[in-house]
Coordinates of C-alpha atoms in Angstrom, one line a residue:
Chain A
M1 CA 90.1 96.0 70.4
T2 CA 90.2 93.1 72.8
D3 CA 86.8 91.9 73.9
R4 CA 88.3 90.6 77.2
A5 CA 87.2 93.8 79.0
L6 CA 84.6 95.3 81.2
V7 CA 82.9 98.7 80.6
V8 CA 82.0 100.7 83.7
V9 CA 78.4 101.8 83.2
R10 CA 77.9 103.3 86.7
A11 CA 81.1 103.9 88.7
G12 CA 79.4 104.4 92.1
A13 CA 80.5 106.6 94.9
L14 CA 84.1 105.3 95.1
T15 CA 85.1 102.2 93.3
T16 CA 88.8 101.3 93.1
V17 CA 90.9 98.5 91.7
Q18 CA 92.5 96.5 94.6
D19 CA 94.7 93.5 95.1
R20 CA 97.0 92.5 98.0
G21 CA 98.8 95.9 97.8
R22 CA 102.4 96.9 97.5
P23 CA 104.2 96.1 100.7
G24 CA 108.0 96.5 100.9
H25 CA 108.3 100.1 99.7
A26 CA 107.4 102.0 102.9
H27 CA 111.0 103.3 103.3
L28 CA 110.4 105.2 100.0
G29 CA 107.1 106.7 101.4
V30 CA 104.9 104.2 99.6
P31 CA 101.8 103.1 101.6
P32 CA 100.9 99.4 101.6
S33 CA 97.4 99.9 100.0
G34 CA 95.4 96.9 99.0
M35 CA 91.9 95.5 99.8
L36 CA 90.6 96.8 103.1
D37 CA 88.5 93.6 103.7
A38 CA 91.0 91.1 102.4
P39 CA 89.2 88.0 103.5
A40 CA 86.1 89.1 101.5
G41 CA 88.2 89.9 98.5
L42 CA 90.2 86.7 98.6
L43 CA 87.0 84.7 98.8
A44 CA 85.7 86.5 95.7
N45 CA 88.8 85.6 93.8
R46 CA 88.7 82.0 95.0
L47 CA 85.0 81.7 93.9
V48 CA 85.8 82.7 90.4
G49 CA 89.0 80.6 90.1
N50 CA 91.4 83.5 90.3
A51 CA 94.8 83.5 92.0
P52 CA 94.8 85.3 95.4
E53 CA 96.9 88.1 93.9
A54 CA 94.3 88.9 91.1
A55 CA 93.0 92.4 91.0
L56 CA 89.3 93.1 91.6
L57 CA 87.0 96.0 92.4
E58 CA 86.3 97.4 95.9
T59 CA 83.1 99.4 96.0
T60 CA 81.9 101.9 98.6
V61 CA 78.3 101.8 99.8
N62 CA 76.4 102.2 96.5
G63 CA 78.0 99.6 94.3
V64 CA 78.9 99.6 90.6
A65 CA 77.4 98.6 87.3
L66 CA 79.5 96.8 84.7
R67 CA 79.0 95.5 81.2
P68 CA 81.5 92.8 80.2
R69 CA 82.3 92.5 76.5
C70 CA 82.8 88.8 76.9
T71 CA 81.0 86.2 79.0
V72 CA 82.5 86.2 82.5
T73 CA 82.1 84.6 85.9
V74 CA 81.9 87.0 88.7
A75 CA 81.5 86.9 92.5
V76 CA 80.3 89.7 94.8
T77 CA 81.4 89.5 98.4
G78 CA 82.0 91.7 101.4
A79 CA 79.2 94.1 102.3
P80 CA 75.9 92.3 101.4
C81 CA 74.0 94.0 98.5
P82 CA 71.6 93.1 95.7
V83 CA 73.3 91.6 92.6
T84 CA 71.5 91.7 89.3
V85 CA 72.2 90.5 85.7
D86 CA 70.2 92.5 83.2
G87 CA 67.9 93.5 86.0
R88 CA 67.2 89.9 87.2
P89 CA 68.3 89.0 90.8
A90 CA 71.4 87.0 91.0
A91 CA 73.4 85.6 94.0
W92 CA 75.6 87.6 96.4
G93 CA 78.5 85.7 97.8
A94 CA 78.5 83.0 95.0
R95 CA 79.6 82.5 91.4
V96 CA 77.4 84.3 88.9
R97 CA 77.7 84.0 85.1
V98 CA 77.3 87.2 83.2
P99 CA 76.9 86.8 79.4
A100 CA 78.8 89.1 77.0
G101 CA 76.9 92.4 76.8
A102 CA 74.7 91.9 79.8
L103 CA 74.6 94.4 82.6
L104 CA 76.0 93.3 86.0
G105 CA 74.4 95.5 88.7
V106 CA 75.9 95.7 92.2
G107 CA 73.5 97.6 94.3
T108 CA 73.6 99.7 97.5
V109 CA 74.7 97.7 100.6
T110 CA 72.1 96.5 103.0
S111 CA 74.8 96.7 105.8
G112 CA 78.6 97.2 105.8
V113 CA 80.5 99.6 103.5
R114 CA 82.6 97.8 100.9
S115 CA 81.7 95.1 98.5
Y116 CA 84.2 93.2 96.3
V117 CA 83.6 92.2 92.7
A118 CA 86.0 89.6 91.3
V119 CA 85.9 88.7 87.7
S120 CA 87.3 85.5 86.2
G121 CA 90.7 86.3 84.8
G122 CA 91.2 89.3 87.1
L123 CA 91.5 93.0 86.1
D124 CA 94.6 93.4 83.9
V125 CA 95.5 97.1 84.5
D126 CA 99.2 98.0 84.5
P127 CA 100.8 97.2 87.9
V128 CA 102.8 99.9 89.8
L129 CA 105.6 98.5 92.0
G130 CA 104.1 95.1 91.6
S131 CA 100.5 96.0 92.5
R132 CA 97.4 97.1 90.7
S133 CA 95.9 98.7 93.8
T134 CA 94.6 102.3 93.8
D135 CA 96.3 104.2 96.5
L136 CA 94.2 107.2 97.4
L137 CA 96.8 108.8 99.7
S138 CA 99.6 109.0 97.2
G139 CA 97.8 108.6 93.8
L140 CA 99.6 105.4 92.8
G141 CA 97.8 102.8 90.7
P142 CA 94.7 103.3 88.5
A143 CA 92.4 106.3 89.2
P144 CA 89.1 105.5 90.9
L145 CA 86.6 104.3 88.3
T146 CA 84.5 106.8 86.3
N147 CA 81.6 106.1 84.0
G148 CA 82.9 104.7 80.7
T149 CA 86.2 103.4 82.1
V150 CA 87.2 100.2 80.3
L151 CA 89.0 97.6 82.4
P152 CA 91.0 94.9 80.6
L153 CA 90.7 91.4 81.9
G154 CA 93.4 88.7 82.2
A155 CA 93.3 85.4 80.5
A156 CA 90.2 83.3 81.3
V157 CA 90.5 80.7 84.0
S158 CA 89.9 77.1 83.2
S159 CA 88.8 75.8 86.6
Y160 CA 87.0 77.0 89.7
A161 CA 87.4 76.3 93.3
P162 CA 85.4 73.3 94.5
V163 CA 82.9 75.5 96.4
D164 CA 80.0 77.6 95.2
L165 CA 79.9 80.0 98.1
G166 CA 81.8 80.7 101.3
P167 CA 80.8 81.7 104.8
Q168 CA 81.2 85.4 105.5
P169 CA 80.9 87.4 108.7
A170 CA 78.1 89.9 108.9
P171 CA 79.3 93.5 109.0
P172 CA 79.7 94.6 112.6
A173 CA 76.8 96.1 114.6
E174 CA 79.4 96.9 117.1
L175 CA 83.1 97.1 116.2
V176 CA 85.3 95.4 118.8
L177 CA 89.0 96.1 118.2
R178 CA 91.5 94.2 120.2
I179 CA 94.6 96.4 120.8
A180 CA 98.2 95.8 121.8
P181 CA 100.4 98.5 123.2
G182 CA 101.8 101.1 120.8
P183 CA 105.2 102.7 121.1
R184 CA 103.7 105.9 122.6
A185 CA 101.2 104.5 125.0
D186 CA 102.9 106.4 127.8
W187 CA 102.1 109.7 126.0
L188 CA 98.5 109.4 127.2
T189 CA 97.5 110.2 130.8
D190 CA 96.5 107.2 132.9
N191 CA 92.9 108.5 132.7
A192 CA 93.1 108.6 128.9
R193 CA 94.3 105.0 128.7
T194 CA 91.4 104.0 130.9
T195 CA 89.0 106.0 128.8
L196 CA 90.2 104.4 125.6
T197 CA 89.5 100.9 126.8
T198 CA 86.3 101.5 128.8
R199 CA 84.3 104.1 126.9
T200 CA 82.5 103.7 123.6
Y201 CA 83.5 105.5 120.4
R202 CA 81.7 105.8 117.1
V203 CA 82.9 105.5 113.6
S204 CA 83.1 109.0 112.1
A205 CA 81.7 109.8 108.6
T206 CA 85.1 111.2 107.7
S207 CA 86.6 107.7 107.7
N208 CA 88.2 106.5 104.4
R209 CA 90.8 104.1 103.1
I210 CA 93.5 106.0 104.9
G211 CA 92.0 105.8 108.3
L212 CA 89.0 104.9 110.4
R213 CA 88.3 108.1 112.3
T214 CA 86.4 107.9 115.6
E215 CA 84.2 110.3 117.6
G216 CA 84.0 110.0 121.4
P217 CA 85.6 111.2 124.6
P218 CA 88.9 112.9 123.6
L219 CA 92.1 111.4 124.9
E220 CA 94.3 113.6 127.0
R221 CA 98.0 113.6 126.5
A222 CA 100.5 113.3 129.3
I223 CA 103.4 114.4 127.1
M224 CA 102.8 117.6 125.2
R225 CA 106.1 118.0 123.3
E226 CA 106.2 117.5 119.5
L227 CA 107.0 114.0 118.3
P228 CA 109.5 113.8 115.5
S229 CA 108.0 111.8 112.6
E230 CA 108.3 108.0 113.0
G231 CA 107.2 104.9 111.0
L232 CA 103.6 103.8 111.1
V233 CA 102.1 100.3 110.9
L234 CA 98.7 99.1 109.6
G235 CA 96.3 99.3 112.5
A236 CA 98.2 102.0 114.3
V237 CA 95.9 103.9 116.7
Q238 CA 97.2 107.5 116.4
V239 CA 96.0 110.3 118.6
P240 CA 96.0 113.7 116.8
P241 CA 95.7 117.0 118.6
N242 CA 91.9 116.8 118.8
G243 CA 92.2 113.7 121.0
H244 CA 90.0 111.5 118.8
P245 CA 91.8 108.2 117.9
V246 CA 92.4 107.3 114.3
I247 CA 93.0 103.7 113.2
F248 CA 95.2 103.6 110.1
L249 CA 94.0 101.4 107.2
A250 CA 95.7 100.3 104.0
D251 CA 96.4 103.7 102.4
H252 CA 98.0 105.1 105.6
P253 CA 101.0 107.4 105.4
T254 CA 104.3 105.7 106.1
T255 CA 105.4 108.1 108.7
G256 CA 103.6 110.4 111.1
G257 CA 104.2 112.9 113.9
Y258 CA 101.4 112.2 116.3
P259 CA 101.7 109.5 119.0
V260 CA 100.7 105.9 118.3
V261 CA 99.3 104.7 121.6
A262 CA 98.0 101.3 120.5
V263 CA 97.9 98.9 117.6
V264 CA 94.8 97.0 116.5
R265 CA 95.2 93.4 115.7
T266 CA 95.5 92.8 112.0
T267 CA 92.7 90.2 112.1
D268 CA 90.3 92.8 113.4
L269 CA 90.9 95.3 110.6
P270 CA 88.6 93.6 108.0
A271 CA 85.6 94.3 110.3
A272 CA 86.8 97.9 110.7
A273 CA 86.6 98.2 106.9
Q274 CA 82.9 97.2 107.0
A275 CA 81.9 99.5 110.0
A276 CA 79.6 102.2 108.7
P277 CA 79.6 105.7 110.2
G278 CA 77.9 105.7 113.6
T279 CA 78.8 102.1 114.4
P280 CA 79.9 101.9 118.1
V281 CA 83.6 101.1 118.6
R282 CA 85.1 99.5 121.6
F283 CA 88.8 99.1 122.1
V284 CA 89.7 96.0 124.2
G285 CA 93.1 96.0 125.8
Chain B
M1 CA 95.1 89.9 129.9
N2 CA 95.1 93.6 129.9
T3 CA 98.5 94.7 128.9
F4 CA 97.5 98.1 127.5
G5 CA 96.8 100.0 130.7
S6 CA 100.2 99.4 132.2
H7 CA 103.6 101.0 131.6
R8 CA 105.2 97.6 132.1
M9 CA 104.9 96.6 128.5
N10 CA 106.2 99.8 127.1
T11 CA 109.8 98.8 126.7
F12 CA 111.5 95.5 126.4
G13 CA 113.2 95.8 129.8
S14 CA 116.7 97.2 129.8
L15 CA 117.8 96.1 126.4
R16 CA 120.4 98.4 124.9
V17 CA 122.5 98.7 121.8
N18 CA 126.0 98.9 123.1
T19 CA 128.5 100.3 120.7
F20 CA 126.3 102.6 118.7
G21 CA 128.0 105.2 116.6
S22 CA 130.9 105.4 119.0
P23 CA 134.3 103.8 119.2
H24 CA 133.9 103.9 123.0
V25 CA 132.2 100.6 123.6
N26 CA 130.9 101.4 127.0
A27 CA 130.0 105.0 126.5
S28 CA 126.8 104.7 124.7
P29 CA 123.5 105.5 126.3
P30 CA 120.7 102.8 126.3
R31 CA 118.5 102.7 123.2
R32 CA 114.8 102.1 123.7
I33 CA 113.2 99.2 121.8
L34 CA 109.5 99.7 121.9
P35 CA 106.7 97.3 121.0
V36 CA 104.4 98.3 118.1
G37 CA 101.5 95.8 118.4
D38 CA 102.3 92.1 117.9
D39 CA 104.4 92.2 114.8
A40 CA 106.7 95.3 114.8
L41 CA 109.3 97.0 116.9
L42 CA 110.4 100.7 117.1
V43 CA 114.0 101.4 118.0
E44 CA 114.4 104.9 119.4
L45 CA 117.8 106.5 119.2
D46 CA 119.3 109.7 120.4
S47 CA 119.9 111.3 117.1
G48 CA 119.1 111.2 113.4
T49 CA 122.6 110.2 112.7
E50 CA 122.3 107.1 114.9
A51 CA 118.9 106.2 113.2
Q52 CA 120.6 106.4 109.8
A53 CA 123.4 104.2 111.0
L54 CA 121.0 101.6 112.4
H55 CA 118.9 101.6 109.2
A56 CA 122.0 101.2 107.1
E57 CA 123.3 98.3 109.2
L58 CA 119.9 96.5 109.3
T59 CA 119.5 97.0 105.5
R60 CA 123.0 95.5 105.0
L61 CA 122.3 92.6 107.4
R62 CA 118.9 91.8 105.8
A63 CA 120.4 91.8 102.3
A64 CA 123.1 89.4 103.5
G65 CA 120.5 87.1 105.1
A66 CA 122.0 87.7 108.5
F67 CA 118.9 89.2 110.2
P68 CA 115.5 87.7 110.7
P69 CA 113.1 88.5 107.8
V70 CA 111.3 91.8 108.1
R71 CA 108.8 93.2 105.7
E72 CA 109.6 96.9 106.2
L73 CA 112.5 98.8 107.6
I74 CA 111.4 102.4 107.9
P75 CA 113.9 105.0 109.1
A76 CA 112.5 108.3 110.4
A77 CA 113.8 111.3 112.3
R78 CA 115.1 109.5 115.4
T79 CA 113.7 106.0 115.0
V80 CA 113.8 102.8 112.9
L81 CA 110.6 100.8 112.6
L82 CA 110.8 97.1 111.9
D83 CA 107.4 96.0 110.6
G84 CA 106.3 92.5 109.6
L85 CA 108.7 90.5 111.8
G86 CA 109.6 86.9 110.7
E87 CA 110.3 86.0 114.4
P88 CA 108.6 86.8 117.7
P89 CA 109.2 90.5 118.6
R90 CA 111.0 89.5 121.9
Q91 CA 113.6 87.4 119.9
V92 CA 114.1 90.2 117.4
A93 CA 114.5 92.7 120.2
A94 CA 117.2 90.6 121.8
R95 CA 118.9 90.4 118.4
L96 CA 118.7 94.2 118.1
A97 CA 120.1 94.6 121.6
A98 CA 123.1 92.4 120.9
L99 CA 123.8 94.1 117.6
V100 CA 127.2 95.9 117.3
I101 CA 126.4 98.8 115.0
P102 CA 129.1 100.7 113.2
P103 CA 128.7 104.4 112.5
A104 CA 126.8 105.2 109.3
P105 CA 129.0 104.2 106.5
A106 CA 130.3 107.0 104.3
P107 CA 128.1 107.1 101.2
T108 CA 129.6 104.9 98.6
G109 CA 127.0 105.3 95.8
D110 CA 126.9 108.0 93.2
V111 CA 126.1 111.4 94.5
I112 CA 122.7 112.5 93.1
D113 CA 123.2 115.9 91.6
I114 CA 120.1 118.2 91.6
P115 CA 120.3 121.4 89.6
V116 CA 118.2 124.2 91.3
R117 CA 117.0 127.6 90.2
Y118 CA 117.1 129.5 93.6
D119 CA 114.1 131.7 92.9
G120 CA 111.5 130.3 95.3
P121 CA 108.7 132.5 96.8
D122 CA 110.2 132.1 100.4
L123 CA 113.8 133.0 99.4
A124 CA 113.6 136.4 101.0
D125 CA 112.2 135.0 104.3
V126 CA 114.9 132.4 104.4
A127 CA 117.6 134.9 103.7
A128 CA 116.2 137.0 106.5
A129 CA 116.2 134.1 108.9
W130 CA 119.7 133.2 107.9
D131 CA 120.7 136.9 108.1
V132 CA 122.3 136.8 104.7
P133 CA 121.6 138.6 101.4
V134 CA 119.0 136.9 99.2
S135 CA 121.7 136.1 96.6
E136 CA 123.7 134.1 99.2
V137 CA 121.0 131.5 100.0
G138 CA 121.6 129.5 96.8
R139 CA 125.4 129.8 97.2
I140 CA 125.3 128.5 100.8
H141 CA 122.7 125.7 100.1
S142 CA 124.5 124.5 97.0
A143 CA 127.8 124.3 98.8
L144 CA 126.6 121.8 101.4
A145 CA 126.7 117.9 101.2
F146 CA 123.3 116.3 101.9
R147 CA 122.1 112.8 102.6
V148 CA 118.6 111.3 102.5
A149 CA 117.8 110.6 106.2
F150 CA 114.4 109.1 105.5
C151 CA 111.4 109.3 103.2
G152 CA 107.7 110.0 103.8
F153 CA 104.9 112.4 103.1
A154 CA 104.7 111.2 99.5
P155 CA 106.4 108.5 97.4
G156 CA 109.9 109.8 96.7
F157 CA 109.8 112.7 99.1
G158 CA 113.1 112.6 101.0
Y159 CA 114.0 114.4 104.2
L160 CA 117.6 115.5 103.5
T161 CA 120.0 116.3 106.3
G162 CA 123.2 118.3 105.9
L163 CA 122.0 121.9 106.7
P164 CA 123.9 123.2 109.8
E165 CA 121.7 123.8 112.8
R166 CA 122.0 127.6 112.5
Y167 CA 120.2 127.4 109.1
A168 CA 117.1 125.6 110.4
V169 CA 113.9 127.5 109.6
P170 CA 110.3 127.0 110.8
R171 CA 107.5 125.8 108.6
R172 CA 105.3 128.5 107.1
P173 CA 102.6 129.5 109.5
T174 CA 100.0 128.6 106.9
P175 CA 100.6 125.7 104.5
R176 CA 100.1 126.4 100.8
P177 CA 97.2 124.5 99.2
S178 CA 99.4 123.7 96.3
V179 CA 103.1 123.4 96.0
P180 CA 104.4 122.6 92.4
A181 CA 106.4 119.5 91.6
G182 CA 110.1 120.1 91.8
A183 CA 109.9 122.8 94.5
V184 CA 113.0 122.7 96.7
A185 CA 112.1 123.6 100.2
L186 CA 113.3 123.8 103.8
A187 CA 111.7 123.0 107.2
G188 CA 113.5 122.5 110.5
P189 CA 116.8 120.9 109.8
Y190 CA 115.6 119.3 106.5
T191 CA 115.7 120.0 102.8
G192 CA 113.1 118.4 100.6
V193 CA 112.0 118.3 97.0
Y194 CA 108.3 117.9 96.2
P195 CA 107.9 114.9 93.9
R196 CA 104.5 116.0 92.7
S197 CA 102.2 118.9 93.2
S198 CA 100.7 118.8 96.7
P199 CA 99.7 120.9 99.6
G200 CA 102.8 121.9 101.7
G201 CA 104.0 124.1 104.4
W202 CA 107.8 124.1 103.8
Q203 CA 109.7 127.3 102.8
I204 CA 110.3 127.2 99.1
I205 CA 113.7 128.4 98.1
G206 CA 113.9 127.1 94.5
S207 CA 112.8 124.6 91.9
T208 CA 114.3 121.8 89.9
D209 CA 113.5 119.9 86.7
A210 CA 114.8 116.6 88.3
V211 CA 112.2 113.9 88.3
L212 CA 112.0 112.7 91.9
W213 CA 109.5 109.9 91.3
D214 CA 108.7 107.9 88.2
H215 CA 107.1 104.5 88.8
T216 CA 108.0 103.4 85.2
R217 CA 111.7 103.9 86.1
T218 CA 113.9 101.6 88.1
P219 CA 114.4 102.6 90.7
A220 CA 111.2 104.7 90.9
A221 CA 112.6 107.0 93.6
L222 CA 115.5 109.2 92.8
L223 CA 116.1 109.6 96.6
A224 CA 116.2 106.6 98.9
P225 CA 117.4 106.6 102.6
G226 CA 121.2 106.9 102.7
T227 CA 121.5 108.5 99.2
P228 CA 124.1 111.3 99.1
V229 CA 122.8 114.5 97.4
R230 CA 124.3 117.8 96.2
F231 CA 122.3 120.7 95.0
R232 CA 123.9 122.7 92.2
I233 CA 122.9 126.2 91.0
H234 CA 121.1 125.6 87.7
G235 CA 123.4 126.4 84.8
D236 CA 126.6 126.0 86.8
A237 CA 128.8 123.3 85.2
S238 CA 130.6 122.4 88.5

């Protein structure tokens, strides 16, 4: 039994393995998947000397606890949270050494939603179509962690980035999403288009890795006929029959039959991944 | 600049694809090329056949290095999405407008042969909709030539065209919470085979042991856009 592994002591609410995802297979019905807050995940990888494509953990709200079988270097980024090693406080957003057999605790977030835990060497689970990401829509990649899961690690790295920590944006108190026109903007009434860009929405608690769902004034459609399924992009703002816009995130379906009225700029999506339920959302045209 | 509230941005002017699917160069209607954010374009066509033809041609051009790089080419019912453009959308839209697109090439690859037991729970409903005896549904379905128009819903789920219009059936009024892997089912003009157990609202006419998706196999998907498919009555040699 290799000792280059981590044992999951406490899996947390939803902890998944993520990397940069599996783009290029959408025509087969395969979602892009991958880290929702990629800048945070890439910073974590960089801090521990991993390549950008190394796989790491994405937690949801209440963190994770891990016991490495070998001494490792880790970094926790993304949503701020308490980090401990055998119960003693350690740094968030910086390199932390965890001795073999010690317990790494990643606690409940103080703000934001998703923290990232990179481990030197990366997580060496079997890739599927070139990616180790868990895809919650289609079930590709490793299952979400459960207590007792053993995660193999890749070869130890020999050098670290010449930085000890990196600047990170705070999770948004208000989520401002810049939008460009979608292919079906004209399926909304003029009033609804104005509503979208002038009223405030809130992040719904039903949001997940597939989509950021919103609550707020429903958007009225000008065109009521059915839309035959068409391809979807990351950040697509889709209006389902209830009129509440949904912003598609990494595990989004590849095709859909409701109108996409706008598309959120890719650079604004990491903040969307950190917007907790109830956070106000403004769409800026 | 607020571009969202105006209709102005909703198409790239009067761009059109000229010779689409027709030998009569000047007879084709205009095709809409729609913006999808800052990094993608949606081409809307008049029919699924034209969408298949455009997807086939773009796939061919991309493989030959004769089209700007694009991360995803996603065909659907009447559209082709180009996502992750390697050049500004306006330039790619101009390229699309200038493209001379031949009719969808006749399938040249091997026909995928799917043996089916026509014993699905909705067979009687489908027979009634088709106004034929139950025993005829499998005979009719297995005599037709199908083609994967596009994929979606789940990895490896293909929307297969080839069913004549008079055999189109609606979805079930209430979806089933669980449809078994290998279920062969109909909805609208399409035939599909469920790659894995999932909820589903299509009318199930039969089942197959064919493995639609296996990520350890190359290729993982048995059915990709453009693949020709025939269904065969399980146990029939021909």
